Amino acid sequence: MKTKIFSVLFLSSALFVALNAEAANCNFTRDLGQGSWGEDVRCLQQYLGSSGSGYYGAPYQNYMIPDGFFGPMTTQAVMQWQTTKSLPPTGYFDAASRAKYVEPAGGYGGVGGYYGGNTEEASARQRIDEALRMMEDTRDEIDDSNRNTSSAEDSLEDAEDNMLEAVHEFFVNRDFAEAYNLADDAYRDAEDAFEDAGGDRSSGDKEDAQDAINDAEDAINDAEDEIDDARRRGVSITIIRRAENFLDDAEDRLNDAEDEYDDKNYDDAEDFARDAENLAEDAMDEVN
């Protein structure tokens, strides 16, 4: 049985790695222009420097460093890309550019076109990934369990069978709805097996997680005050934008922490909250 789960994990992981090598999936939720700062800018820069961008090898690509800061070279690279996509070459990555980015490309080559352009496909891929992680956790729990795990073993075997079918539907038949359903069945089978083996998913220390969330909230509030004060002091708009980008990332991490806390995943909640606190401190460092 262990041979089967290792085969499932290896096959699925290898296929996902191969596809991700073809296309980095960026998530753009705001307009980007000169002076913008953040991981979304870095992802845009990496995309513009990839073969999937449609203008790989253009002059400005050769000098653009994916450092997360939207500077003159990135502006020129965006203008070049916009020209290849029949967009006005403004150098500003706006709503029209985001729409063109996620436009289905009809194959593996288009970043966003392969995963980002098909919600059903992206949902199936995410559920397969979640099920694989649950299966790995379940196998570890069964191996460490001191109780009779025959029922858990049976449920995990059902999960493995469903996962093999899900992978087949996803990569061979391209039936993403069926792939999602099968992956969801695999997840639930693995979850049942995890509990049968004595696993407790409400891991971590609840009090530590709550303390970390409170600290992150305080840091974010302090960062907001510092940024407002920086505006009054006439700090440059470029610095303000960098700080605001850090603050946006901090708020996103805090939301993740609160979601994990609600799901009783206290270790993950604490980690996300600490990340949020650090990002808020980075925002304050920018304006001080």
mmCIF file of C-alpha atoms in Angstrom:
data_model
loop_
_atom_site.group_PDB
_atom_site.id
_atom_site.type_symbol
_atom_site.label_atom_id
_atom_site.label_comp_id
_atom_site.label_asym_id
_atom_site.label_seq_id
_atom_site.Cartn_x
_atom_site.Cartn_y
_atom_site.Cartn_z
ATOM 1 C CA MET A 1 0.000 0.000 0.000
ATOM 2 C CA LYS A 2 2.856 2.385 0.728
ATOM 3 C CA THR A 3 4.085 1.766 -2.804
ATOM 4 C CA LYS A 4 0.766 3.004 -4.162
ATOM 5 C CA ILE A 5 0.696 6.240 -2.182
ATOM 6 C CA PHE A 6 4.291 7.012 -3.087
ATOM 7 C CA SER A 7 3.408 6.405 -6.744
ATOM 8 C CA VAL A 8 0.427 8.752 -6.464
ATOM 9 C CA LEU A 9 2.451 11.461 -4.765
ATOM 10 C CA PHE A 10 5.370 11.159 -7.156
ATOM 11 C CA LEU A 11 3.206 11.169 -10.274
ATOM 12 C CA SER A 12 1.090 14.121 -9.194
ATOM 13 C CA SER A 13 3.989 16.172 -7.875
ATOM 14 C CA ALA A 14 6.093 15.569 -10.968
ATOM 15 C CA LEU A 15 3.291 16.645 -13.272
ATOM 16 C CA PHE A 16 2.570 19.803 -11.301
ATOM 17 C CA VAL A 17 6.243 20.729 -11.140
ATOM 18 C CA ALA A 18 6.561 20.278 -14.888
ATOM 19 C CA LEU A 19 3.593 22.518 -15.563
ATOM 20 C CA ASN A 20 4.676 25.151 -13.079
ATOM 21 C CA ALA A 21 8.043 25.282 -14.796
ATOM 22 C CA GLU A 22 6.142 26.347 -17.909
ATOM 23 C CA ALA A 23 3.972 28.934 -16.211
ATOM 24 C CA ALA A 24 4.332 30.943 -13.022
ATOM 25 C CA ASN A 25 0.845 31.900 -11.898
ATOM 26 C CA CYS A 26 0.748 35.515 -10.716
ATOM 27 C CA ASN A 27 -2.197 36.969 -8.847
ATOM 28 C CA PHE A 28 -2.634 40.623 -9.794
ATOM 29 C CA THR A 29 -5.259 42.491 -7.773
ATOM 30 C CA ARG A 30 -4.175 46.119 -8.223
ATOM 31 C CA ASP A 31 -2.772 48.508 -10.805
ATOM 32 C CA LEU A 32 1.023 48.545 -11.004
ATOM 33 C CA GLY A 33 3.161 51.421 -12.199
ATOM 34 C CA GLN A 34 6.492 53.097 -11.651
ATOM 35 C CA GLY A 35 7.157 53.222 -7.914
ATOM 36 C CA SER A 36 5.033 50.167 -7.072
ATOM 37 C CA TRP A 37 6.631 47.625 -4.788
ATOM 38 C CA GLY A 38 5.791 44.066 -3.726
ATOM 39 C CA GLU A 39 5.671 40.383 -4.598
ATOM 40 C CA ASP A 40 3.143 41.022 -7.366
ATOM 41 C CA VAL A 41 5.698 43.310 -9.037
ATOM 42 C CA ARG A 42 8.364 40.626 -8.673
ATOM 43 C CA CYS A 43 6.019 38.050 -10.225
ATOM 44 C CA LEU A 44 5.277 40.429 -13.100
ATOM 45 C CA GLN A 45 9.002 40.923 -13.677
ATOM 46 C CA GLN A 46 9.594 37.168 -13.678
ATOM 47 C CA TYR A 47 6.731 36.710 -16.129
ATOM 48 C CA LEU A 48 8.054 39.403 -18.455
ATOM 49 C CA GLY A 49 11.415 37.645 -18.425
ATOM 50 C CA SER A 50 9.913 34.248 -19.283
ATOM 51 C CA SER A 51 9.191 32.601 -22.611
ATOM 52 C CA GLY A 52 5.489 32.664 -21.728
ATOM 53 C CA SER A 53 5.325 36.450 -21.892
ATOM 54 C CA GLY A 54 5.377 36.452 -25.674
ATOM 55 C CA TYR A 55 8.349 38.786 -26.021
ATOM 56 C CA TYR A 56 11.155 36.809 -24.405
ATOM 57 C CA GLY A 57 14.542 38.173 -25.420
ATOM 58 C CA ALA A 58 13.396 41.755 -25.909
ATOM 59 C CA PRO A 59 16.133 44.292 -25.094
ATOM 60 C CA TYR A 60 14.769 45.516 -21.778
ATOM 61 C CA GLN A 61 14.173 41.987 -20.519
ATOM 62 C CA ASN A 62 17.910 41.375 -20.588
ATOM 63 C CA TYR A 63 18.556 44.137 -18.034
ATOM 64 C CA MET A 64 15.493 43.843 -15.799
ATOM 65 C CA ILE A 65 16.150 42.353 -12.353
ATOM 66 C CA PRO A 66 13.131 40.771 -10.581
ATOM 67 C CA ASP A 67 13.652 42.756 -7.385
ATOM 68 C CA GLY A 68 10.007 43.615 -6.694
ATOM 69 C CA PHE A 69 10.428 47.319 -7.485
ATOM 70 C CA PHE A 70 8.674 48.773 -10.531
ATOM 71 C CA GLY A 71 11.346 51.006 -12.011
ATOM 72 C CA PRO A 72 12.188 52.389 -15.478
ATOM 73 C CA MET A 73 13.319 49.029 -16.882
ATOM 74 C CA THR A 74 10.104 47.368 -15.768
ATOM 75 C CA THR A 75 8.123 50.215 -17.316
ATOM 76 C CA GLN A 76 9.877 49.692 -20.647
ATOM 77 C CA ALA A 77 9.366 45.932 -20.422
ATOM 78 C CA VAL A 78 5.643 46.386 -19.770
ATOM 79 C CA MET A 79 5.394 48.771 -22.731
ATOM 80 C CA GLN A 80 7.061 46.199 -24.974
ATOM 81 C CA TRP A 81 4.723 43.463 -23.723
ATOM 82 C CA GLN A 82 1.662 45.679 -24.181
ATOM 83 C CA THR A 83 2.679 46.287 -27.779
ATOM 84 C CA THR A 84 2.814 42.534 -28.452
ATOM 85 C CA LYS A 85 -0.670 42.199 -26.922
ATOM 86 C CA SER A 86 -2.185 45.040 -29.008
ATOM 87 C CA LEU A 87 -2.600 47.240 -25.938
ATOM 88 C CA PRO A 88 -1.687 50.941 -25.679
ATOM 89 C CA PRO A 89 1.995 50.954 -24.592
ATOM 90 C CA THR A 90 1.508 53.021 -21.442
ATOM 91 C CA GLY A 91 3.963 51.114 -19.260
ATOM 92 C CA TYR A 92 1.234 50.996 -16.615
ATOM 93 C CA PHE A 93 -0.017 47.499 -15.734
ATOM 94 C CA ASP A 94 -3.694 48.335 -15.338
ATOM 95 C CA ALA A 95 -7.039 46.533 -15.569
ATOM 96 C CA ALA A 96 -6.755 46.084 -19.342
ATOM 97 C CA SER A 97 -3.302 44.542 -18.915
ATOM 98 C CA ARG A 98 -4.529 42.220 -16.165
ATOM 99 C CA ALA A 99 -7.377 41.077 -18.406
ATOM 100 C CA LYS A 100 -4.942 40.362 -21.236
ATOM 101 C CA TYR A 101 -2.656 38.480 -18.834
ATOM 102 C CA VAL A 102 -5.379 36.007 -17.807
ATOM 103 C CA GLU A 103 -6.797 35.673 -21.307
ATOM 104 C CA PRO A 104 -6.789 31.975 -22.298
ATOM 105 C CA ALA A 105 -3.777 31.266 -24.448
ATOM 106 C CA GLY A 106 -4.842 27.884 -25.794
ATOM 107 C CA GLY A 107 -1.926 25.888 -24.425
ATOM 108 C CA TYR A 108 0.907 25.647 -21.970
ATOM 109 C CA GLY A 109 2.775 28.700 -23.169
ATOM 110 C CA GLY A 110 0.535 31.465 -21.848
ATOM 111 C CA VAL A 111 1.181 32.334 -18.240
ATOM 112 C CA GLY A 112 -2.219 32.732 -16.660
ATOM 113 C CA GLY A 113 -3.755 31.270 -19.806
ATOM 114 C CA TYR A 114 -3.089 27.742 -18.626
ATOM 115 C CA TYR A 115 -4.223 28.033 -15.022
ATOM 116 C CA GLY A 116 -5.323 31.595 -14.452
ATOM 117 C CA GLY A 117 -7.676 31.692 -17.438
ATOM 118 C CA ASN A 118 -9.792 28.701 -16.348
ATOM 119 C CA THR A 119 -11.383 28.859 -12.924
ATOM 120 C CA GLU A 120 -12.604 25.257 -13.073
ATOM 121 C CA GLU A 121 -9.106 24.075 -13.908
ATOM 122 C CA ALA A 122 -7.516 26.125 -11.135
ATOM 123 C CA SER A 123 -10.042 24.821 -8.593
ATOM 124 C CA ALA A 124 -9.349 21.223 -9.570
ATOM 125 C CA ARG A 125 -5.615 21.766 -9.353
ATOM 126 C CA GLN A 126 -5.925 23.315 -5.896
ATOM 127 C CA ARG A 127 -8.138 20.491 -4.622
ATOM 128 C CA ILE A 128 -5.710 17.873 -5.905
ATOM 129 C CA ASP A 129 -2.888 19.645 -4.095
ATOM 130 C CA GLU A 130 -4.915 19.819 -0.861
ATOM 131 C CA ALA A 131 -5.822 16.142 -1.097
ATOM 132 C CA LEU A 132 -2.201 15.141 -1.646
ATOM 133 C CA ARG A 133 -1.151 17.032 1.465
ATOM 134 C CA MET A 134 -3.930 15.426 3.476
ATOM 135 C CA MET A 135 -2.854 11.993 2.251
ATOM 136 C CA GLU A 136 0.752 12.649 3.263
ATOM 137 C CA ASP A 137 -0.330 13.769 6.734
ATOM 138 C CA THR A 138 -2.543 10.702 7.048
ATOM 139 C CA ARG A 139 0.230 8.307 6.078
ATOM 140 C CA ASP A 140 2.469 9.857 8.744
ATOM 141 C CA GLU A 141 -0.323 9.609 11.324
ATOM 142 C CA ILE A 142 -0.947 5.938 10.519
ATOM 143 C CA ASP A 143 2.758 5.134 10.742
ATOM 144 C CA ASP A 144 2.978 6.812 14.164
ATOM 145 C CA SER A 145 -0.293 5.462 15.556
ATOM 146 C CA ASN A 146 -0.417 2.970 18.430
ATOM 147 C CA ARG A 147 -3.988 1.884 17.720
ATOM 148 C CA ASN A 148 -5.481 -0.575 15.233
ATOM 149 C CA THR A 149 -5.274 1.261 11.914
ATOM 150 C CA SER A 150 -6.970 -1.253 9.609
ATOM 151 C CA SER A 151 -9.977 1.032 9.073
ATOM 152 C CA ALA A 152 -7.681 3.993 8.456
ATOM 153 C CA GLU A 153 -5.648 1.950 5.975
ATOM 154 C CA ASP A 154 -8.812 1.047 4.053
ATOM 155 C CA SER A 155 -9.943 4.678 3.891
ATOM 156 C CA LEU A 156 -6.512 5.822 2.769
ATOM 157 C CA GLU A 157 -6.489 3.186 0.040
ATOM 158 C CA ASP A 158 -9.830 4.558 -1.183
ATOM 159 C CA ALA A 159 -8.258 8.019 -1.192
ATOM 160 C CA GLU A 160 -5.339 6.775 -3.277
ATOM 161 C CA ASP A 161 -7.658 5.173 -5.825
ATOM 162 C CA ASN A 162 -9.659 8.379 -6.135
ATOM 163 C CA MET A 163 -6.489 10.431 -6.457
ATOM 164 C CA LEU A 164 -5.149 8.306 -9.303
ATOM 165 C CA GLU A 165 -8.435 8.792 -11.135
ATOM 166 C CA ALA A 166 -8.398 12.536 -10.392
ATOM 167 C CA VAL A 167 -4.910 12.901 -11.850
ATOM 168 C CA HIS A 168 -5.984 10.951 -14.933
ATOM 169 C CA GLU A 169 -9.045 13.150 -15.441
ATOM 170 C CA PHE A 170 -7.011 16.326 -14.959
ATOM 171 C CA PHE A 171 -4.037 15.587 -17.192
ATOM 172 C CA VAL A 172 -5.380 13.084 -19.709
ATOM 173 C CA ASN A 173 -9.105 13.684 -20.189
ATOM 174 C CA ARG A 174 -8.925 17.379 -19.192
ATOM 175 C CA ASP A 175 -12.242 16.951 -17.368
ATOM 176 C CA PHE A 176 -11.616 19.434 -14.564
ATOM 177 C CA ALA A 177 -15.037 19.118 -12.937
ATOM 178 C CA GLU A 178 -14.615 15.365 -12.577
ATOM 179 C CA ALA A 179 -11.017 15.810 -11.431
ATOM 180 C CA TYR A 180 -12.210 18.175 -8.703
ATOM 181 C CA ASN A 181 -14.919 15.763 -7.532
ATOM 182 C CA LEU A 182 -12.515 12.832 -7.395
ATOM 183 C CA ALA A 183 -9.874 14.885 -5.579
ATOM 184 C CA ASP A 184 -12.522 16.038 -3.119
ATOM 185 C CA ASP A 185 -13.489 12.402 -2.489
ATOM 186 C CA ALA A 186 -9.803 11.596 -1.974
ATOM 187 C CA TYR A 187 -9.462 14.444 0.515
ATOM 188 C CA ARG A 188 -12.480 13.313 2.526
ATOM 189 C CA ASP A 189 -11.356 9.671 2.524
ATOM 190 C CA ALA A 190 -7.908 10.722 3.724
ATOM 191 C CA GLU A 191 -9.438 12.965 6.378
ATOM 192 C CA ASP A 192 -11.538 10.060 7.675
ATOM 193 C CA ALA A 193 -8.434 7.879 7.736
ATOM 194 C CA PHE A 194 -6.520 10.558 9.625
ATOM 195 C CA GLU A 195 -9.163 10.679 12.346
ATOM 196 C CA ASP A 196 -9.460 6.867 12.481
ATOM 197 C CA ALA A 197 -5.716 6.720 13.118
ATOM 198 C CA GLY A 198 -6.115 9.064 16.083
ATOM 199 C CA GLY A 199 -5.092 12.297 14.418
ATOM 200 C CA ASP A 200 -6.209 15.647 15.796
ATOM 201 C CA ARG A 201 -6.325 18.431 13.226
ATOM 202 C CA SER A 202 -6.741 21.189 15.817
ATOM 203 C CA SER A 203 -2.976 21.339 16.229
ATOM 204 C CA GLY A 204 -0.894 24.004 17.865
ATOM 205 C CA ASP A 205 -1.373 26.238 20.839
ATOM 206 C CA LYS A 206 -4.544 28.302 20.678
ATOM 207 C CA GLU A 207 -3.368 30.911 23.143
ATOM 208 C CA ASP A 208 -0.057 31.501 21.334
ATOM 209 C CA ALA A 209 -1.905 31.891 18.037
ATOM 210 C CA GLN A 210 -4.300 34.428 19.526
ATOM 211 C CA ASP A 211 -1.416 36.377 21.053
ATOM 212 C CA ALA A 212 0.343 36.455 17.683
ATOM 213 C CA ILE A 213 -2.814 37.695 15.962
ATOM 214 C CA ASN A 214 -3.211 40.436 18.564
ATOM 215 C CA ASP A 215 0.425 41.472 18.090
ATOM 216 C CA ALA A 216 -0.060 41.599 14.320
ATOM 217 C CA GLU A 217 -3.177 43.746 14.663
ATOM 218 C CA ASP A 218 -1.292 46.167 16.922
ATOM 219 C CA ALA A 219 1.632 46.345 14.483
ATOM 220 C CA ILE A 220 -0.684 47.000 11.537
ATOM 221 C CA ASN A 221 -2.446 49.794 13.428
ATOM 222 C CA ASP A 222 0.930 51.311 14.311
ATOM 223 C CA ALA A 223 2.039 51.069 10.682
ATOM 224 C CA GLU A 224 -1.103 52.854 9.504
ATOM 225 C CA ASP A 225 -0.381 55.674 11.962
ATOM 226 C CA GLU A 226 3.259 55.892 10.848
ATOM 227 C CA ILE A 227 2.278 56.073 7.175
ATOM 228 C CA ASP A 228 -0.268 58.820 7.881
ATOM 229 C CA ASP A 229 2.388 60.729 9.790
ATOM 230 C CA ALA A 230 4.842 60.275 6.909
ATOM 231 C CA ARG A 231 2.335 61.824 4.514
ATOM 232 C CA ARG A 232 2.012 64.847 6.779
ATOM 233 C CA ARG A 233 5.796 65.143 6.903
ATOM 234 C CA GLY A 234 5.976 65.189 3.108
ATOM 235 C CA VAL A 235 7.792 61.876 2.659
ATOM 236 C CA SER A 236 8.122 61.001 -1.040
ATOM 237 C CA ILE A 237 5.255 59.175 -2.725
ATOM 238 C CA THR A 238 7.598 56.348 -3.771
ATOM 239 C CA ILE A 239 8.451 55.579 -0.151
ATOM 240 C CA ILE A 240 4.807 55.888 0.879
ATOM 241 C CA ARG A 241 3.793 53.394 -1.801
ATOM 242 C CA ARG A 242 6.426 50.913 -0.717
ATOM 243 C CA ALA A 243 5.198 51.148 2.856
ATOM 244 C CA GLU A 244 1.589 50.748 1.739
ATOM 245 C CA ASN A 245 2.497 47.637 -0.234
ATOM 246 C CA PHE A 246 4.101 46.105 2.839
ATOM 247 C CA LEU A 247 0.997 47.049 4.810
ATOM 248 C CA ASP A 248 -1.304 45.445 2.217
ATOM 249 C CA ASP A 249 0.728 42.242 2.425
ATOM 250 C CA ALA A 250 0.550 42.374 6.226
ATOM 251 C CA GLU A 251 -3.232 42.650 6.146
ATOM 252 C CA ASP A 252 -3.448 39.712 3.731
ATOM 253 C CA ARG A 253 -1.304 37.585 6.067
ATOM 254 C CA LEU A 254 -3.456 38.594 9.019
ATOM 255 C CA ASN A 255 -6.564 37.476 7.145
ATOM 256 C CA ASP A 256 -4.848 34.148 6.460
ATOM 257 C CA ALA A 257 -3.988 33.848 10.150
ATOM 258 C CA GLU A 258 -7.577 34.472 11.192
ATOM 259 C CA ASP A 259 -8.845 31.896 8.694
ATOM 260 C CA GLU A 260 -6.422 29.278 10.014
ATOM 261 C CA TYR A 261 -7.389 30.135 13.578
ATOM 262 C CA ASP A 262 -11.068 29.625 12.759
ATOM 263 C CA ASP A 263 -10.143 26.235 11.266
ATOM 264 C CA LYS A 264 -8.259 25.390 14.498
ATOM 265 C CA ASN A 265 -4.923 25.181 12.692
ATOM 266 C CA TYR A 266 -3.194 27.158 15.406
ATOM 267 C CA ASP A 267 0.406 26.551 14.334
ATOM 268 C CA ASP A 268 -0.306 27.907 10.853
ATOM 269 C CA ALA A 269 -2.319 30.765 12.340
ATOM 270 C CA GLU A 270 0.619 31.779 14.510
ATOM 271 C CA ASP A 271 3.049 31.592 11.571
ATOM 272 C CA PHE A 272 0.844 33.780 9.370
ATOM 273 C CA ALA A 273 0.338 36.262 12.196
ATOM 274 C CA ARG A 274 4.088 36.548 12.804
ATOM 275 C CA ASP A 275 4.579 37.146 9.077
ATOM 276 C CA ALA A 276 1.943 39.882 9.239
ATOM 277 C CA GLU A 277 3.677 41.529 12.182
ATOM 278 C CA ASN A 278 7.043 41.458 10.383
ATOM 279 C CA LEU A 279 5.542 42.978 7.235
ATOM 280 C CA ALA A 280 3.911 45.739 9.272
ATOM 281 C CA GLU A 281 7.283 46.465 10.853
ATOM 282 C CA ASP A 282 8.823 46.592 7.357
ATOM 283 C CA ALA A 283 6.192 49.189 6.446
ATOM 284 C CA MET A 284 7.179 51.308 9.440
ATOM 285 C CA ASP A 285 10.870 50.967 8.600
ATOM 286 C CA GLU A 286 10.193 52.337 5.110
ATOM 287 C CA VAL A 287 8.837 55.653 6.395
ATOM 288 C CA ASN A 288 11.215 56.145 9.340
#
